Amino acid sequence: ILLALLLLTLGFSRGLQPGPRDDYEESAETERVFAASKYGSLWPLPQKVKISDVSFKLTGVTFRITDAKGSSSGASCSLLQNAYRRYYEYIFGGSRVQHGAEGRRAGPSVLTELQVLIVSADSECERFPAVTSDESYELTVDQPYAVLKAPKVWGALRGLETFSQLVYEDEYGAKSINSTTISDFPRFAHRGILLDTSRHFLPIKVILANLEAMAMNKFNVFHWHIVDDQSFPYMSRTFPHISQQGAYHPYTHVYTPADVKMVIEFGRLRGIRVVPEFDTPGHTQSWGKGQKDLLTPCYSGDKPSGSFGPVNPILNTTYDFMSKFFKEISGVFPDAYVHLGGDEVDFNCWKSNPDIQKFMEQQGFGQDFSKLESFYIQKLLDIVATTQKGYMIWQEVFDNGVKLKADMIIHVWKGNQEQYQSEMANVTSSGFQTLLSTPWYLNRISYGQDWQGHYKADPQDFKGTEAQKKLVIGGEACLWGEYVDATNLTPRLWPRASAVGERLWSAVDVTDINDAFSRLSVHRCRMVERGIPAEPLFSSYCPREYKGI
Amino acid sequence: ILLALLLLTLGFSRGLQPGPRDDYEESAETERVFAASKYGSLWPLPQKVKISDVSFKLTGVTFRITDAKGSSSGASCSLLQNAYRRYYEYIFGGSRVQHGAEGRRAGPSVLTELQVLIVSADSECERFPAVTSDESYELTVDQPYAVLKAPKVWGALRGLETFSQLVYEDEYGAKSINSTTISDFPRFAHRGILLDTSRHFLPIKVILANLEAMAMNKFNVFHWHIVDDQSFPYMSRTFPHISQQGAYHPYTHVYTPADVKMVIEFGRLRGIRVVPEFDTPGHTQSWGKGQKDLLTPCYSGDKPSGSFGPVNPILNTTYDFMSKFFKEISGVFPDAYVHLGGDEVDFNCWKSNPDIQKFMEQQGFGQDFSKLESFYIQKLLDIVATTQKGYMIWQEVFDNGVKLKADMIIHVWKGNQEQYQSEMANVTSSGFQTLLSTPWYLNRISYGQDWQGHYKADPQDFKGTEAQKKLVIGGEACLWGEYVDATNLTPRLWPRASAVGERLWSAVDVTDINDAFSRLSVHRCRMVERGIPAEPLFSSYCPREYKGI
């Protein structure tokens, strides 16, 4: 009956010619026909799900989310109390007008309570989420009440999202939920979204909305590519002149310390880590506008050309700067990791500079500028190590043979499928932990249902031992900022990133793309109802369309 | 100095490596570097422009748009009065707080008035725009006041948009305009945008916002592909059961007569025609849900399969229905044209049906089902002719050899460049008027600056005589609805459609793509300021970013 109701609610039941109206060849991905999933609209699919035909009603008047007796986390845990309110809103928000007298009859088929039980002595309510955080939970929906059991608050957050996804509207618009048992945990510990606030500035409102959407898809890492060549919107307390000179605008296009704090706390309340990236020595043009002598002066013949290259690796002042800068960063961002970039270092400017040439000679680097890069990176890693942070770097640092610390996480982003699979094999056979992003560059758009390609990629699909596979800690969907800003970022990211979300959370054998299409179609309408302008997968409609333009 | 100020306002002045962060091959279109245009942010570029260095200030307190003495259109013309208010808002809306005492000093360098002079005896204020409407205007910005002279209100509307585009902010945020002379008229009479409200329902709010954006880009035809296979949101007074059964939802996903009227009037006030498309005999699945016997029953062997094909062309009831239906349409939509579709008719169902086979035999059509299609179309054209409407049809009707009336407009949408150019040549050598859409299927998205490809296409670029070229009345940018709804339609359409807007308005030799990039970058920020979430062309920022998500 659940399935029939979903059909009623969504109206995909028409048998239609799916062909778009044109004679270009059809997109490589075949079109899908909606047929309700036996898993309803759960997204990402939990590890173990059992949904029965017995259904209960919920009403906004009687239903409550409460701390269970014996829970290690109670009314003083504002993270949970905030989450209760948020999910109550999600469940009943759209239909509050309907709650009247009819809500008062709490008969045998009415579910009135979801009890949340944190079983571990330390609920971690006041902590920040980490790569080691336990996000597992168990959910039982039954009479007289539903129970959500989790070792830590992080699992409770994931379970609340799952609970809200089990609620649907029956043919009279009444909120309903079926008797259900779920046992769930993520397949990968690191499930990230990269947003780029340098190519275009993203207003805080946009960042927060996307953190909301991440929580709806059980993502747990916001990789904040906060600065790059184009602009430096991070307002540094130690070096305020960098954003004053290097941001698109020193007042309207910067993130103040208060803004950054708000993003981090907003994320924490949703079990989302904020990992900032300060990419060096390349991708630093905007740094140089306010920080004298930081970048390498490029030469044209025997004279400075007036343009600048990567960070200047031969000056002591560079390392003094980096020490102070990363000391500030380590205090501002509580996460145990910082992303240090290290990609796409262009050697041409270094090559042109006579001081750099002399230094290369002194050091015995010959003409191998990757040795100079290594020299820089090694010193940078030593600096960052003193801040007690772990670090992630883009794959080039590994590829170029920089001597790396064992606790480094290598972020794979280059090449075609064959190339990234071989890279994953190489990185893990060298004993490093790794993250995959190559197949998930969501800035690359194409016509049709490209989410299907994102859905099929698997970060453990490469030749390697079990031990190697275990070094894969997850992946990230990246939305680089050249072509997105507040006007189009959110619909371009969702629900395309949702495909990555399921890949990184659900079991390895969750690969039925027809079932995924059905669940994701309903899930995207749910995001729309919650105020996220997630774009459509294909011809269809949502009962409540997006209210903006 | 204007150029320097534009740079100040927009901040594209950074010399940046444009490469997106990945190793995919670069998009075929090269990236552009912003350098202020001597034409400021005018879009589309007027036919003749002369901008001097002399600048005046405008303040919201003193500036007025007024009817010139001797104008044939005065205070009673609500179309103009509405436009004055709208453009006053556009010019001063973002900065109203700044108007204080400083606005009161109306010195010699202050422009206080734009006088609008309609010179033709009939201003056409109360009329609907038409393909024959005169949209020309002349604009002089000088002391003591600016003058906008136009034969009809339609030219005044275009000139008001141009005037508003001449206003910029100086380094103190004061609104400024340079002494300017412009003489302008469109290259093509038909400059359209097709939106599809069948694959996804578009809330009225979204349609109106896009009509606003169309006016900002001097488009003058909204081609409303209102119904199709997927849904029938048009609420017919004569046949209300069709939308009751064929819309996605009979209340929330329909356009009532009042809605349709509002769209038409909103368009009229902006000089935009609303041309509805009711596509038959194919693309009609949704019609059949509420209208018994309208569609052809398909057969599987000697039994009806339960599915239906195109409109049934062999029943008298079909033509009775069409007569009544198009009589209603001709009353509801005031435009002189209706688009009758006629594309992609699938013959398989007709072939399977024994009654159709018998009819084919009786008529002596043999196995040539395009003759049956012609039979249907000819009867339909006769029906529509009685409503005094002209019609447009998709190119297949011409390709299939249907005998056509001379006043028909053939809409070209198929093939690659070579194919559509040869089609344009064929259509015009047969003496028919034509519209081009093939290169402007904006639903087909790709990574990078694809607007450049749209910009380069030219509807008169085919082998033909001058007489043939004159039969090209314009073109339309099409945004088919499979993958767009309220969540993503507007940023996907703008500013990509703007490229088409300039191609159809400006002179044939306006092809400098670097200049276009510079003007369009500023124009898109202006659209954003006016509340249209037009997406970015490339890394950059707008002084006032979009306020939504």
mmCIF file with all atom_site columns, N, CA and C in Angstrom, chain A residues 17 20-21 31 199-200 205 225 229 253 279 343 394 443 447 480 482-483 485 488 492 524 535 537-540 545 547, chain B residues 17 20-21 31 199-200 205 225 229 253 279 343 394 443 447 480 482-483 485 488 492 524 535 537-540 545 547:
data_model
loop_
_atom_site.group_PDB
_atom_site.id
_atom_site.type_symbol
_atom_site.label_atom_id
_atom_site.label_alt_id
_atom_site.label_comp_id
_atom_site.label_asym_id
_atom_site.label_entity_id
_atom_site.label_seq_id
_atom_site.pdbx_PDB_ins_code
_atom_site.Cartn_x
_atom_site.Cartn_y
_atom_site.Cartn_z
_atom_site.occupancy
_atom_site.B_iso_or_equiv
_atom_site.pdbx_formal_charge
_atom_site.auth_seq_id
_atom_site.auth_comp_id
_atom_site.auth_asym_id
_atom_site.auth_atom_id
_atom_site.pdbx_PDB_model_num
ATOM 1   N N  . GLN A 1 17  ? 6.344  8.476  -23.725 1.00 0.00 ? 17  GLN A N  1
ATOM 2   C CA . GLN A 1 17  ? 7.557  8.421  -24.526 1.00 0.00 ? 17  GLN A CA 1
ATOM 3   C C  . GLN A 1 17  ? 8.561  9.346  -23.866 1.00 0.00 ? 17  GLN A C  1
ATOM 4   N N  . PRO A 1 20  ? 13.357 13.292 -25.506 1.00 0.00 ? 20  PRO A N  1
ATOM 5   C CA . PRO A 1 20  ? 13.279 14.742 -25.613 1.00 0.00 ? 20  PRO A CA 1
ATOM 6   C C  . PRO A 1 20  ? 13.049 15.090 -27.068 1.00 0.00 ? 20  PRO A C  1
ATOM 7   N N  . ARG A 1 21  ? 12.550 16.290 -27.280 1.00 0.00 ? 21  ARG A N  1
ATOM 8   C CA . ARG A 1 21  ? 12.116 16.674 -28.594 1.00 0.00 ? 21  ARG A CA 1
ATOM 9   C C  . ARG A 1 21  ? 13.290 17.181 -29.420 1.00 0.00 ? 21  ARG A C  1
ATOM 10  N N  . GLU A 1 31  ? 17.096 6.508  -20.207 1.00 0.00 ? 31  GLU A N  1
ATOM 11  C CA . GLU A 1 31  ? 16.089 7.146  -19.374 1.00 0.00 ? 31  GLU A CA 1
ATOM 12  C C  . GLU A 1 31  ? 15.431 6.092  -18.494 1.00 0.00 ? 31  GLU A C  1
ATOM 13  N N  . ARG A 1 199 ? 36.435 31.467 -7.062  1.00 0.00 ? 199 ARG A N  1
ATOM 14  C CA . ARG A 1 199 ? 36.046 31.842 -8.433  1.00 0.00 ? 199 ARG A CA 1
ATOM 15  C C  . ARG A 1 199 ? 34.794 32.702 -8.389  1.00 0.00 ? 199 ARG A C  1
ATOM 16  N N  . HIS A 1 200 ? 33.852 32.328 -7.535  1.00 0.00 ? 200 HIS A N  1
ATOM 17  C CA . HIS A 1 200 ? 32.728 33.205 -7.211  1.00 0.00 ? 200 HIS A CA 1
ATOM 18  C C  . HIS A 1 200 ? 32.539 33.196 -5.697  1.00 0.00 ? 200 HIS A C  1
ATOM 19  N N  . LYS A 1 205 ? 24.355 32.609 3.239   1.00 0.00 ? 205 LYS A N  1
ATOM 20  C CA . LYS A 1 205 ? 23.045 31.979 3.091   1.00 0.00 ? 205 LYS A CA 1
ATOM 21  C C  . LYS A 1 205 ? 23.101 30.764 2.157   1.00 0.00 ? 205 LYS A C  1
ATOM 22  N N  . HIS A 1 225 ? 36.917 25.052 -0.175  1.00 0.00 ? 225 HIS A N  1
ATOM 23  C CA . HIS A 1 225 ? 37.997 25.588 -1.007  1.00 0.00 ? 225 HIS A CA 1
ATOM 24  C C  . HIS A 1 225 ? 37.815 27.106 -0.974  1.00 0.00 ? 225 HIS A C  1
ATOM 25  N N  . ASP A 1 229 ? 43.393 31.556 -6.798  1.00 0.00 ? 229 ASP A N  1
ATOM 26  C CA . ASP A 1 229 ? 43.917 32.671 -7.591  1.00 0.00 ? 229 ASP A CA 1
ATOM 27  C C  . ASP A 1 229 ? 42.963 33.867 -7.653  1.00 0.00 ? 229 ASP A C  1
ATOM 28  N N  . HIS A 1 253 ? 32.402 40.964 -0.046  1.00 0.00 ? 253 HIS A N  1
ATOM 29  C CA . HIS A 1 253 ? 32.788 39.659 -0.580  1.00 0.00 ? 253 HIS A CA 1
ATOM 30  C C  . HIS A 1 253 ? 33.865 39.000 0.273   1.00 0.00 ? 253 HIS A C  1
ATOM 31  N N  . ASP A 1 279 ? 45.314 26.329 -0.427  1.00 0.00 ? 279 ASP A N  1
ATOM 32  C CA . ASP A 1 279 ? 46.111 25.686 -1.458  1.00 0.00 ? 279 ASP A CA 1
ATOM 33  C C  . ASP A 1 279 ? 47.370 26.521 -1.715  1.00 0.00 ? 279 ASP A C  1
ATOM 34  N N  . ASP A 1 343 ? 48.271 21.286 -5.765  1.00 0.00 ? 343 ASP A N  1
ATOM 35  C CA . ASP A 1 343 ? 48.043 20.854 -7.147  1.00 0.00 ? 343 ASP A CA 1
ATOM 36  C C  . ASP A 1 343 ? 48.521 21.896 -8.147  1.00 0.00 ? 343 ASP A C  1
ATOM 37  N N  . TRP A 1 394 ? 46.283 17.261 -2.640  1.00 0.00 ? 394 TRP A N  1
ATOM 38  C CA . TRP A 1 394 ? 45.918 16.747 -3.958  1.00 0.00 ? 394 TRP A CA 1
ATOM 39  C C  . TRP A 1 394 ? 47.004 15.805 -4.459  1.00 0.00 ? 394 TRP A C  1
ATOM 40  N N  . ASN A 1 443 ? 30.964 20.114 -11.457 1.00 0.00 ? 443 ASN A N  1
ATOM 41  C CA . ASN A 1 443 ? 30.989 21.319 -12.291 1.00 0.00 ? 443 ASN A CA 1
ATOM 42  C C  . ASN A 1 443 ? 30.921 20.961 -13.777 1.00 0.00 ? 443 ASN A C  1
ATOM 43  N N  . TYR A 1 447 ? 24.198 17.163 -21.009 1.00 0.00 ? 447 TYR A N  1
ATOM 44  C CA . TYR A 1 447 ? 22.766 17.024 -21.180 1.00 0.00 ? 447 TYR A CA 1
ATOM 45  C C  . TYR A 1 447 ? 22.296 15.651 -20.720 1.00 0.00 ? 447 TYR A C  1
ATOM 46  N N  . TRP A 1 480 ? 33.476 22.976 -8.621  1.00 0.00 ? 480 TRP A N  1
ATOM 47  C CA . TRP A 1 480 ? 34.379 24.111 -8.809  1.00 0.00 ? 480 TRP A CA 1
ATOM 48  C C  . TRP A 1 480 ? 33.593 25.316 -9.291  1.00 0.00 ? 480 TRP A C  1
ATOM 49  N N  . GLU A 1 482 ? 33.999 28.146 -11.340 1.00 0.00 ? 482 GLU A N  1
ATOM 50  C CA . GLU A 1 482 ? 34.092 29.021 -12.516 1.00 0.00 ? 482 GLU A CA 1
ATOM 51  C C  . GLU A 1 482 ? 32.729 29.445 -13.030 1.00 0.00 ? 482 GLU A C  1
ATOM 52  N N  . TYR A 1 483 ? 31.766 28.518 -13.014 1.00 0.00 ? 483 TYR A N  1
ATOM 53  C CA . TYR A 1 483 ? 30.479 28.788 -13.666 1.00 0.00 ? 483 TYR A CA 1
ATOM 54  C C  . TYR A 1 483 ? 29.297 28.775 -12.715 1.00 0.00 ? 483 TYR A C  1
ATOM 55  N N  . ASP A 1 485 ? 27.483 30.475 -9.063  1.00 0.00 ? 485 ASP A N  1
ATOM 56  C CA . ASP A 1 485 ? 27.423 31.377 -7.922  1.00 0.00 ? 485 ASP A CA 1
ATOM 57  C C  . ASP A 1 485 ? 26.044 31.222 -7.289  1.00 0.00 ? 485 ASP A C  1
ATOM 58  N N  . ASN A 1 488 ? 22.902 29.845 -9.389  1.00 0.00 ? 488 ASN A N  1
ATOM 59  C CA . ASN A 1 488 ? 22.684 28.514 -9.976  1.00 0.00 ? 488 ASN A CA 1
ATOM 60  C C  . ASN A 1 488 ? 23.355 27.371 -9.242  1.00 0.00 ? 488 ASN A C  1
ATOM 61  N N  . ARG A 1 492 ? 22.284 23.096 -9.371  1.00 0.00 ? 492 ARG A N  1
ATOM 62  C CA . ARG A 1 492 ? 23.272 22.343 -10.139 1.00 0.00 ? 492 ARG A CA 1
ATOM 63  C C  . ARG A 1 492 ? 23.902 21.244 -9.273  1.00 0.00 ? 492 ARG A C  1
ATOM 64  N N  . ARG A 1 524 ? 14.189 14.070 -4.178  1.00 0.00 ? 524 ARG A N  1
ATOM 65  C CA . ARG A 1 524 ? 14.444 15.437 -4.665  1.00 0.00 ? 524 ARG A CA 1
ATOM 66  C C  . ARG A 1 524 ? 13.214 16.315 -4.414  1.00 0.00 ? 524 ARG A C  1
ATOM 67  N N  . GLU A 1 535 ? 17.152 20.308 -8.634  1.00 0.00 ? 535 GLU A N  1
ATOM 68  C CA . GLU A 1 535 ? 16.577 20.261 -9.981  1.00 0.00 ? 535 GLU A CA 1
ATOM 69  C C  . GLU A 1 535 ? 15.958 18.896 -10.281 1.00 0.00 ? 535 GLU A C  1
ATOM 70  N N  . LEU A 1 537 ? 15.052 15.276 -12.120 1.00 0.00 ? 537 LEU A N  1
ATOM 71  C CA . LEU A 1 537 ? 15.790 14.223 -12.817 1.00 0.00 ? 537 LEU A CA 1
ATOM 72  C C  . LEU A 1 537 ? 15.278 14.066 -14.242 1.00 0.00 ? 537 LEU A C  1
ATOM 73  N N  . PHE A 1 538 ? 13.968 14.237 -14.400 1.00 0.00 ? 538 PHE A N  1
ATOM 74  C CA . PHE A 1 538 ? 13.345 14.050 -15.708 1.00 0.00 ? 538 PHE A CA 1
ATOM 75  C C  . PHE A 1 538 ? 11.906 14.569 -15.631 1.00 0.00 ? 538 PHE A C  1
ATOM 76  N N  . SER A 1 539 ? 11.206 14.574 -16.763 1.00 0.00 ? 539 SER A N  1
ATOM 77  C CA . SER A 1 539 ? 9.811  15.026 -16.807 1.00 0.00 ? 539 SER A CA 1
ATOM 78  C C  . SER A 1 539 ? 9.023  14.438 -15.646 1.00 0.00 ? 539 SER A C  1
ATOM 79  N N  . SER A 1 540 ? 8.332  15.258 -14.915 1.00 0.00 ? 540 SER A N  1
ATOM 80  C CA . SER A 1 540 ? 7.578  14.816 -13.738 1.00 0.00 ? 540 SER A CA 1
ATOM 81  C C  . SER A 1 540 ? 7.091  16.065 -13.005 1.00 0.00 ? 540 SER A C  1
ATOM 82  N N  . GLU A 1 545 ? 5.613  22.445 -5.703  1.00 0.00 ? 545 GLU A N  1
ATOM 83  C CA . GLU A 1 545 ? 6.758  22.891 -6.491  1.00 0.00 ? 545 GLU A CA 1
ATOM 84  C C  . GLU A 1 545 ? 7.553  23.958 -5.730  1.00 0.00 ? 545 GLU A C  1
ATOM 85  N N  . LYS A 1 547 ? 9.037  27.351 -4.598  1.00 0.00 ? 547 LYS A N  1
ATOM 86  C CA . LYS A 1 547 ? 8.304  28.621 -4.533  1.00 0.00 ? 547 LYS A CA 1
ATOM 87  C C  . LYS A 1 547 ? 9.111  29.809 -5.074  1.00 0.00 ? 547 LYS A C  1
ATOM 88  N N  . GLN B 1 17  ? 44.843 33.309 -14.452 1.00 0.00 ? 17  GLN B N  1
ATOM 89  C CA . GLN B 1 17  ? 44.844 32.105 -15.271 1.00 0.00 ? 17  GLN B CA 1
ATOM 90  C C  . GLN B 1 17  ? 43.407 31.635 -15.332 1.00 0.00 ? 17  GLN B C  1
ATOM 91  N N  . PRO B 1 20  ? 40.040 26.148 -15.609 1.00 0.00 ? 20  PRO B N  1
ATOM 92  C CA . PRO B 1 20  ? 39.381 25.475 -14.513 1.00 0.00 ? 20  PRO B CA 1
ATOM 93  C C  . PRO B 1 20  ? 40.297 24.374 -14.000 1.00 0.00 ? 20  PRO B C  1
ATOM 94  N N  . ARG B 1 21  ? 40.075 23.988 -12.767 1.00 0.00 ? 21  ARG B N  1
ATOM 95  C CA . ARG B 1 21  ? 40.963 23.102 -12.099 1.00 0.00 ? 21  ARG B CA 1
ATOM 96  C C  . ARG B 1 21  ? 40.687 21.652 -12.473 1.00 0.00 ? 21  ARG B C  1
ATOM 97  N N  . GLU B 1 31  ? 38.217 30.932 -23.515 1.00 0.00 ? 31  GLU B N  1
ATOM 98  C CA . GLU B 1 31  ? 37.781 31.797 -22.431 1.00 0.00 ? 31  GLU B CA 1
ATOM 99  C C  . GLU B 1 31  ? 38.066 33.245 -22.808 1.00 0.00 ? 31  GLU B C  1
ATOM 100 N N  . ARG B 1 199 ? 6.343  19.149 -19.814 1.00 0.00 ? 199 ARG B N  1
ATOM 101 C CA . ARG B 1 199 ? 7.283  18.203 -19.176 1.00 0.00 ? 199 ARG B CA 1
ATOM 102 C C  . ARG B 1 199 ? 7.409  18.525 -17.695 1.00 0.00 ? 199 ARG B C  1
ATOM 103 N N  . HIS B 1 200 ? 7.480  19.828 -17.381 1.00 0.00 ? 200 HIS B N  1
ATOM 104 C CA . HIS B 1 200 ? 7.341  20.286 -16.001 1.00 0.00 ? 200 HIS B CA 1
ATOM 105 C C  . HIS B 1 200 ? 6.403  21.474 -15.991 1.00 0.00 ? 200 HIS B C  1
ATOM 106 N N  . LYS B 1 205 ? 4.545  32.581 -11.460 1.00 0.00 ? 205 LYS B N  1
ATOM 107 C CA . LYS B 1 205 ? 5.632  33.450 -11.006 1.00 0.00 ? 205 LYS B CA 1
ATOM 108 C C  . LYS B 1 205 ? 6.902  33.273 -11.850 1.00 0.00 ? 205 LYS B C  1
ATOM 109 N N  . HIS B 1 225 ? 4.826  26.676 -25.315 1.00 0.00 ? 225 HIS B N  1
ATOM 110 C CA . HIS B 1 225 ? 4.576  25.257 -25.596 1.00 0.00 ? 225 HIS B CA 1
ATOM 111 C C  . HIS B 1 225 ? 3.837  24.718 -24.375 1.00 0.00 ? 225 HIS B C  1
ATOM 112 N N  . ASP B 1 229 ? 2.737  15.573 -24.537 1.00 0.00 ? 229 ASP B N  1
ATOM 113 C CA . ASP B 1 229 ? 2.419  14.233 -24.033 1.00 0.00 ? 229 ASP B CA 1
ATOM 114 C C  . ASP B 1 229 ? 2.289  14.175 -22.516 1.00 0.00 ? 229 ASP B C  1
ATOM 115 N N  . HIS B 1 253 ? -1.593 22.237 -10.704 1.00 0.00 ? 253 HIS B N  1
ATOM 116 C CA . HIS B 1 253 ? -0.723 22.212 -11.873 1.00 0.00 ? 253 HIS B CA 1
ATOM 117 C C  . HIS B 1 253 ? -1.481 22.537 -13.157 1.00 0.00 ? 253 HIS B C  1
ATOM 118 N N  . ASP B 1 279 ? 0.204  21.400 -30.132 1.00 0.00 ? 279 ASP B N  1
ATOM 119 C CA . ASP B 1 279 ? 0.870  20.514 -31.071 1.00 0.00 ? 279 ASP B CA 1
ATOM 120 C C  . ASP B 1 279 ? -0.012 19.284 -31.312 1.00 0.00 ? 279 ASP B C  1
ATOM 121 N N  . ASP B 1 343 ? 5.139  18.170 -35.411 1.00 0.00 ? 343 ASP B N  1
ATOM 122 C CA . ASP B 1 343 ? 6.435  17.485 -35.460 1.00 0.00 ? 343 ASP B CA 1
ATOM 123 C C  . ASP B 1 343 ? 6.331  16.050 -34.959 1.00 0.00 ? 343 ASP B C  1
ATOM 124 N N  . TRP B 1 394 ? 6.133  23.250 -37.198 1.00 0.00 ? 394 TRP B N  1
ATOM 125 C CA . TRP B 1 394 ? 7.490  22.719 -37.217 1.00 0.00 ? 394 TRP B CA 1
ATOM 126 C C  . TRP B 1 394 ? 7.826  22.194 -38.605 1.00 0.00 ? 394 TRP B C  1
ATOM 127 N N  . ASN B 1 443 ? 18.145 23.879 -23.945 1.00 0.00 ? 443 ASN B N  1
ATOM 128 C CA . ASN B 1 443 ? 18.063 22.743 -23.024 1.00 0.00 ? 443 ASN B CA 1
ATOM 129 C C  . ASN B 1 443 ? 19.305 21.868 -23.104 1.00 0.00 ? 443 ASN B C  1
ATOM 130 N N  . TYR B 1 447 ? 29.603 21.901 -20.697 1.00 0.00 ? 447 TYR B N  1
ATOM 131 C CA . TYR B 1 447 ? 30.500 22.610 -19.799 1.00 0.00 ? 447 TYR B CA 1
ATOM 132 C C  . TYR B 1 447 ? 31.141 23.794 -20.505 1.00 0.00 ? 447 TYR B C  1
ATOM 133 N N  . TRP B 1 480 ? 13.419 23.322 -23.819 1.00 0.00 ? 480 TRP B N  1
ATOM 134 C CA . TRP B 1 480 ? 12.495 22.204 -23.592 1.00 0.00 ? 480 TRP B CA 1
ATOM 135 C C  . TRP B 1 480 ? 12.569 21.763 -22.148 1.00 0.00 ? 480 TRP B C  1
ATOM 136 N N  . GLU B 1 482 ? 12.275 18.829 -20.234 1.00 0.00 ? 482 GLU B N  1
ATOM 137 C CA . GLU B 1 482 ? 12.565 17.555 -19.573 1.00 0.00 ? 482 GLU B CA 1
ATOM 138 C C  . GLU B 1 482 ? 13.362 17.730 -18.281 1.00 0.00 ? 482 GLU B C  1
ATOM 139 N N  . TYR B 1 483 ? 14.303 18.649 -18.277 1.00 0.00 ? 483 TYR B N  1
ATOM 140 C CA . TYR B 1 483 ? 15.235 18.751 -17.159 1.00 0.00 ? 483 TYR B CA 1
ATOM 141 C C  . TYR B 1 483 ? 15.173 20.088 -16.432 1.00 0.00 ? 483 TYR B C  1
ATOM 142 N N  . ASP B 1 485 ? 12.644 22.944 -14.240 1.00 0.00 ? 485 ASP B N  1
ATOM 143 C CA . ASP B 1 485 ? 11.401 23.400 -13.631 1.00 0.00 ? 485 ASP B CA 1
ATOM 144 C C  . ASP B 1 485 ? 11.726 24.669 -12.839 1.00 0.00 ? 485 ASP B C  1
ATOM 145 N N  . ASN B 1 488 ? 15.434 25.448 -11.513 1.00 0.00 ? 488 ASN B N  1
ATOM 146 C CA . ASN B 1 488 ? 16.662 25.714 -12.280 1.00 0.00 ? 488 ASN B CA 1
ATOM 147 C C  . ASN B 1 488 ? 16.441 26.383 -13.630 1.00 0.00 ? 488 ASN B C  1
ATOM 148 N N  . ARG B 1 492 ? 19.344 28.733 -15.955 1.00 0.00 ? 492 ARG B N  1
ATOM 149 C CA . ARG B 1 492 ? 19.799 27.981 -17.125 1.00 0.00 ? 492 ARG B CA 1
ATOM 150 C C  . ARG B 1 492 ? 19.492 28.747 -18.412 1.00 0.00 ? 492 ARG B C  1
ATOM 151 N N  . ARG B 1 524 ? 24.580 40.752 -17.309 1.00 0.00 ? 524 ARG B N  1
ATOM 152 C CA . ARG B 1 524 ? 24.059 39.678 -16.451 1.00 0.00 ? 524 ARG B CA 1
ATOM 153 C C  . ARG B 1 524 ? 24.007 40.131 -14.986 1.00 0.00 ? 524 ARG B C  1
ATOM 154 N N  . GLU B 1 535 ? 22.855 33.242 -14.494 1.00 0.00 ? 535 GLU B N  1
ATOM 155 C CA . GLU B 1 535 ? 24.082 32.599 -14.038 1.00 0.00 ? 535 GLU B CA 1
ATOM 156 C C  . GLU B 1 535 ? 25.327 33.310 -14.570 1.00 0.00 ? 535 GLU B C  1
ATOM 157 N N  . LEU B 1 537 ? 28.971 34.036 -16.420 1.00 0.00 ? 537 LEU B N  1
ATOM 158 C CA . LEU B 1 537 ? 29.648 33.594 -17.633 1.00 0.00 ? 537 LEU B CA 1
ATOM 159 C C  . LEU B 1 537 ? 30.963 32.913 -17.300 1.00 0.00 ? 537 LEU B C  1
ATOM 160 N N  . PHE B 1 538 ? 31.627 33.425 -16.248 1.00 0.00 ? 538 PHE B N  1
ATOM 161 C CA . PHE B 1 538 ? 32.935 32.901 -15.873 1.00 0.00 ? 538 PHE B CA 1
ATOM 162 C C  . PHE B 1 538 ? 33.295 33.505 -14.515 1.00 0.00 ? 538 PHE B C  1
ATOM 163 N N  . SER B 1 539 ? 34.410 33.064 -13.930 1.00 0.00 ? 539 SER B N  1
ATOM 164 C CA . SER B 1 539 ? 34.879 33.581 -12.648 1.00 0.00 ? 539 SER B CA 1
ATOM 165 C C  . SER B 1 539 ? 34.788 35.102 -12.621 1.00 0.00 ? 539 SER B C  1
ATOM 166 N N  . SER B 1 540 ? 34.185 35.640 -11.588 1.00 0.00 ? 540 SER B N  1
ATOM 167 C CA . SER B 1 540 ? 33.978 37.083 -11.471 1.00 0.00 ? 540 SER B CA 1
ATOM 168 C C  . SER B 1 540 ? 33.039 37.328 -10.298 1.00 0.00 ? 540 SER B C  1
ATOM 169 N N  . GLU B 1 545 ? 25.327 40.627 -5.229  1.00 0.00 ? 545 GLU B N  1
ATOM 170 C CA . GLU B 1 545 ? 25.080 39.247 -5.644  1.00 0.00 ? 545 GLU B CA 1
ATOM 171 C C  . GLU B 1 545 ? 23.602 38.902 -5.482  1.00 0.00 ? 545 GLU B C  1
ATOM 172 N N  . LYS B 1 547 ? 20.269 37.442 -4.144  1.00 0.00 ? 547 LYS B N  1
ATOM 173 C CA . LYS B 1 547 ? 19.893 37.333 -2.737  1.00 0.00 ? 547 LYS B CA 1
ATOM 174 C C  . LYS B 1 547 ? 19.239 35.998 -2.378  1.00 0.00 ? 547 LYS B C  1
#
